[in-house]
CSV table of C-alpha atoms in Angstrom, one decimal:
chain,number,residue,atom,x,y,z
H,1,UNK,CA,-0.7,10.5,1.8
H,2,UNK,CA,-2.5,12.9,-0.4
H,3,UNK,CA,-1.6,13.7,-3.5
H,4,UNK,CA,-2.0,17.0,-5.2
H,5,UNK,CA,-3.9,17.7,-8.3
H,6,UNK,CA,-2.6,17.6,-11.5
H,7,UNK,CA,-1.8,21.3,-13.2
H,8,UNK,CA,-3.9,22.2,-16.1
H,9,UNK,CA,0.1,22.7,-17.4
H,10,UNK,CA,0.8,19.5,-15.8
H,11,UNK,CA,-1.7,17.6,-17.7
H,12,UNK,CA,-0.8,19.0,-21.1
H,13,UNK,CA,2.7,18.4,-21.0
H,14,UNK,CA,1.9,14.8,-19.8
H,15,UNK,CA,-0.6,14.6,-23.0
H,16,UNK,CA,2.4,15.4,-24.9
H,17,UNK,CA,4.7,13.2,-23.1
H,18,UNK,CA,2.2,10.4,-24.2
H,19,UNK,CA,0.8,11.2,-27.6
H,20,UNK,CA,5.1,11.5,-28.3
H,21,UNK,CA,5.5,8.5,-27.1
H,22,UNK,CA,2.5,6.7,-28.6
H,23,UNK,CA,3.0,7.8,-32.4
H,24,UNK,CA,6.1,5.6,-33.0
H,25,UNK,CA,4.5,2.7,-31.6
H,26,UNK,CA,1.0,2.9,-33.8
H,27,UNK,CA,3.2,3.3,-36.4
H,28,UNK,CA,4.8,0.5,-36.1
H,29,UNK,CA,2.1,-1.4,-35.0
H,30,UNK,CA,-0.2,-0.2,-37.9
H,31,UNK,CA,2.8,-1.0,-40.7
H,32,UNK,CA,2.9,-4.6,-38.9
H,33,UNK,CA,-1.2,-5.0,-39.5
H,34,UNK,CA,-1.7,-3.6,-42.8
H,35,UNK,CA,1.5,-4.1,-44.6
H,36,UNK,CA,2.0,-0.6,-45.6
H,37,UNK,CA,4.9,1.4,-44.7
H,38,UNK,CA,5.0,3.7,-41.3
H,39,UNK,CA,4.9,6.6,-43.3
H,40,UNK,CA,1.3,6.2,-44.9
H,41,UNK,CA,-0.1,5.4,-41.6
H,42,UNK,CA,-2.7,7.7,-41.8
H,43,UNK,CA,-3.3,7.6,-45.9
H,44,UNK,CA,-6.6,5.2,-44.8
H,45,UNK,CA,-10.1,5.3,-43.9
H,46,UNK,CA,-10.4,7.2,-40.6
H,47,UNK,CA,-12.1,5.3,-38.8
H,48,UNK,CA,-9.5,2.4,-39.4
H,49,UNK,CA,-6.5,4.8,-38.3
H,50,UNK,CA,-8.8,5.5,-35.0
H,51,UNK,CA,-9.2,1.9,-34.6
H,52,UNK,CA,-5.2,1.8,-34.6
H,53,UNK,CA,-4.7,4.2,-31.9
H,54,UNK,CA,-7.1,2.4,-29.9
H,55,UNK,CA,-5.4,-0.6,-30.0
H,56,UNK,CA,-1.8,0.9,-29.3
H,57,UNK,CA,-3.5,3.0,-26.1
H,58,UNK,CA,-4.5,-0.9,-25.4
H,59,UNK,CA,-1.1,-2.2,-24.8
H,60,UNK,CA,0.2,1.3,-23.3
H,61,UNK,CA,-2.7,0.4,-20.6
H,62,UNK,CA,-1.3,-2.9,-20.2
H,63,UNK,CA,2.1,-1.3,-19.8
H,64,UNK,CA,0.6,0.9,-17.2
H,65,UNK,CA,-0.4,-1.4,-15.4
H,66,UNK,CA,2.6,-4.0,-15.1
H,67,UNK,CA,4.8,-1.1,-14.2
H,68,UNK,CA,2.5,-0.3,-11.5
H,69,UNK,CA,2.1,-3.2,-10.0
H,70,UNK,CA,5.5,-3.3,-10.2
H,71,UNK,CA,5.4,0.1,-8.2
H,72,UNK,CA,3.0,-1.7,-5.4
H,73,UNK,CA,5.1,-4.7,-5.1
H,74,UNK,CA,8.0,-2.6,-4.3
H,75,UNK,CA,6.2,-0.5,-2.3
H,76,UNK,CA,5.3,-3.2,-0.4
H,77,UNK,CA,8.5,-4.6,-0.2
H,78,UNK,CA,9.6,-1.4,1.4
H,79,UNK,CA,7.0,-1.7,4.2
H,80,UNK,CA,4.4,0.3,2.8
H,81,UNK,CA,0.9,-1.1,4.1
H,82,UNK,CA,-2.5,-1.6,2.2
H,83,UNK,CA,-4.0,1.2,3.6
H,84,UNK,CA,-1.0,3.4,2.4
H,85,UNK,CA,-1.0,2.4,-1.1
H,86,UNK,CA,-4.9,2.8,-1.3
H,87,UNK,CA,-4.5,6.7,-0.3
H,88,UNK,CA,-1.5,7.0,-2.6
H,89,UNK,CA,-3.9,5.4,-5.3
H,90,UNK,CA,-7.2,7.1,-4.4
H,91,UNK,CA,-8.7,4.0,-3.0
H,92,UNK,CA,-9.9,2.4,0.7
H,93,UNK,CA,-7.0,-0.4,1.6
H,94,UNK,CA,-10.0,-3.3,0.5
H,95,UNK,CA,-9.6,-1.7,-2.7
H,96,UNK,CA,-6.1,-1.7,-3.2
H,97,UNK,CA,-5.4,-5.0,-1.2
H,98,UNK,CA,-7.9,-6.6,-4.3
H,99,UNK,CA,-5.9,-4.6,-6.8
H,100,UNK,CA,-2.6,-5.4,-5.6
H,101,UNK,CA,-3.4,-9.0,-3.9
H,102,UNK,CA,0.6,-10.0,-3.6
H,103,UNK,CA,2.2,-6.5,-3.1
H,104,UNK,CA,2.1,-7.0,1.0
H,105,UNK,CA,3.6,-10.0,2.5
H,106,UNK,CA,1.3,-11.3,5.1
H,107,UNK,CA,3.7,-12.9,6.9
H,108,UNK,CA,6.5,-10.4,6.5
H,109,UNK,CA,4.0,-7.8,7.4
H,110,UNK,CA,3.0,-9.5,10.6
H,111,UNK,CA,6.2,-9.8,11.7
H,112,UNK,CA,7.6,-6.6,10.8
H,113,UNK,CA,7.5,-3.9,13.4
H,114,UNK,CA,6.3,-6.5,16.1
H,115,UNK,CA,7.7,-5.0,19.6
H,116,UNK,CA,7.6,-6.2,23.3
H,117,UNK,CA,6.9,-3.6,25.9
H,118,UNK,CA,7.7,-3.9,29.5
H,119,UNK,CA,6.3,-1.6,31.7
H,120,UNK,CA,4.9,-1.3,35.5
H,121,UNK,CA,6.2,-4.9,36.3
H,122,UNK,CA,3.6,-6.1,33.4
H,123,UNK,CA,4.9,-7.0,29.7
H,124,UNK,CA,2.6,-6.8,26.4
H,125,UNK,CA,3.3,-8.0,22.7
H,126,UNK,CA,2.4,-4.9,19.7
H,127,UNK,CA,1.9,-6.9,16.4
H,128,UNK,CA,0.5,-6.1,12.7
H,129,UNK,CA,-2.9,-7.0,12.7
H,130,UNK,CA,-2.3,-8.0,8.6
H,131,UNK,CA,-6.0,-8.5,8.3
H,132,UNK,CA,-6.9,-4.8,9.1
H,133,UNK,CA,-3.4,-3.2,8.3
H,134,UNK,CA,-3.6,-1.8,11.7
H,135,UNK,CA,-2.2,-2.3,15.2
H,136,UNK,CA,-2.8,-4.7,17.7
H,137,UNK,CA,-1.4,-5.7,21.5
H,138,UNK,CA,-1.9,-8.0,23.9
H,139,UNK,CA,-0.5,-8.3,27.2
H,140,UNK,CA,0.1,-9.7,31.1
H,141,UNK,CA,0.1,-7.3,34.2
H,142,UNK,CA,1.9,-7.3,36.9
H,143,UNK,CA,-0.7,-8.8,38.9
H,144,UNK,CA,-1.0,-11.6,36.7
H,145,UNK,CA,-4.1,-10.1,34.7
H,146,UNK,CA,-4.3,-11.1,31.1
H,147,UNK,CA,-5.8,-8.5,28.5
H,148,UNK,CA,-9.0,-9.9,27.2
H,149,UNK,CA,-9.5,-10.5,23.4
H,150,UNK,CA,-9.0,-7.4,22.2
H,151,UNK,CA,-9.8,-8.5,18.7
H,152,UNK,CA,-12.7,-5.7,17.6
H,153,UNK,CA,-10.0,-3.2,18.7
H,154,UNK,CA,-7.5,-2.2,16.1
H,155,UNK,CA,-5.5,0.7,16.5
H,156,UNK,CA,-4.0,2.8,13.6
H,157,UNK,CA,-0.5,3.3,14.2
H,158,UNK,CA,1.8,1.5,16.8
H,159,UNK,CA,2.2,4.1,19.1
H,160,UNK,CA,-1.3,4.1,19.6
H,161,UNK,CA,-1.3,0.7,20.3
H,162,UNK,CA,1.4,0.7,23.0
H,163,UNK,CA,-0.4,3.8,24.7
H,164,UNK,CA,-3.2,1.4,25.3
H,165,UNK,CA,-1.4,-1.8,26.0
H,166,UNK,CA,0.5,0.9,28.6
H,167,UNK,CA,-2.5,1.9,29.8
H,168,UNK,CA,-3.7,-1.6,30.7
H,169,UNK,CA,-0.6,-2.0,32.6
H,170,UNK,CA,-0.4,0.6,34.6
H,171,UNK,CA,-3.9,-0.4,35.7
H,172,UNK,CA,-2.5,-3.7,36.6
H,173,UNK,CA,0.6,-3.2,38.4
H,174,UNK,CA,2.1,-5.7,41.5
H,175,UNK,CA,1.8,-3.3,44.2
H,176,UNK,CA,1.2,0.5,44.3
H,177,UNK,CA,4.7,1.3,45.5
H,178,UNK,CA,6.0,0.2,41.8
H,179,UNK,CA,8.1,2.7,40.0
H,180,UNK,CA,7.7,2.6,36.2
H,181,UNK,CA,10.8,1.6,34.2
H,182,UNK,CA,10.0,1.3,30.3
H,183,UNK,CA,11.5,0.3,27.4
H,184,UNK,CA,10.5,-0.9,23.8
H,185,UNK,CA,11.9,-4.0,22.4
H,186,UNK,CA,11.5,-3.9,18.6
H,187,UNK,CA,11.5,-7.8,17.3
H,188,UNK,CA,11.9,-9.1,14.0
H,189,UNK,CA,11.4,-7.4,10.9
């Protein structure tokens, strides 16, 4: 997911938006510290009015960022992998996984999506791999091979991890007569 840049008109109206919604609150905040009334906020030394505003942008950034972890944990809630939120974010999936360490549940997220496939008498298991935020499969031929450890290999989407698990079974069918029947099983989640 990529996300646009902001508009130069974008970005003022948000400054607005902010600086709006900021005002009221140093007021308030700056009445509370000094003593004085909200309306002779900025009847002081300059530099202790600045000082004010920093503090208020202080708990807006704290604001910011409960509401979006908030936004992450739903997110995650919903599905949305690691990886996902990172490019939503502007970071690598490391980065938001550390930023965001309880928005993805790791069991949840193994689970969810896992699939059986059965194809060319041979049957293989697609799973979450949470560790990577990427796919995974393993699987039995019809021959009675089992795939090795396929470990170092994990796939980007589940699709591409049931085109190779389906390749490794084609590869190991019973008996060259076999005629190919498949079908998806989605499991828990």
């Amino acid at each position: 997911m990529v996300m646009p840049e902001i508009t130069t008109a974008e970005l003022t109206a948000l400054d607005t938006a902010l600086l709006e919604a900021l005002n009221p609150l140093a007021a308030s905040m700056r009445a509370r510290a000094t003593g004085l009334p909200e309306d002779h906020m900025w009847a002081a030394d300059p530099s202790d009015v600045a000082l004010s505003i920093l503090s208020t942008w202080k708990v807006v950034d704290e604001e910011v960022k409960r509401l979006t972890a908030i936004a992450a944990q739903t997110a995650g809630a919903h599905g949305a992998s690691y990886e996902r939120m990172g490019a939503a974010w502007g970071i690598t999936r490391q980065g938001a996984r550390k930023k965001w360490p309880d928005a993805v549940d790791k069991s949840a997220a193994k689970e969810m999506g896992a699939s059986s496939l059965e194809l060319f008498g041979g049957t293989a298991e697609l799973f979450r791999d949470t560790s990577s935020d990427g796919w995974r499969w393993k699987g039995r031929g019809a021959d009675g091979t089992c795939s090795e450890d396929n470990g170092a290999l994990t796939l980007a989407t589940k699709e591409e991890a049931a085109a190779h698990a389906g390749a490794f079974l084609k590869e190991h069918t019973a008996d060259e007569g076999w005629i190919p029947v498949p079908w998806v099983t989605d499991g828990p989640g």
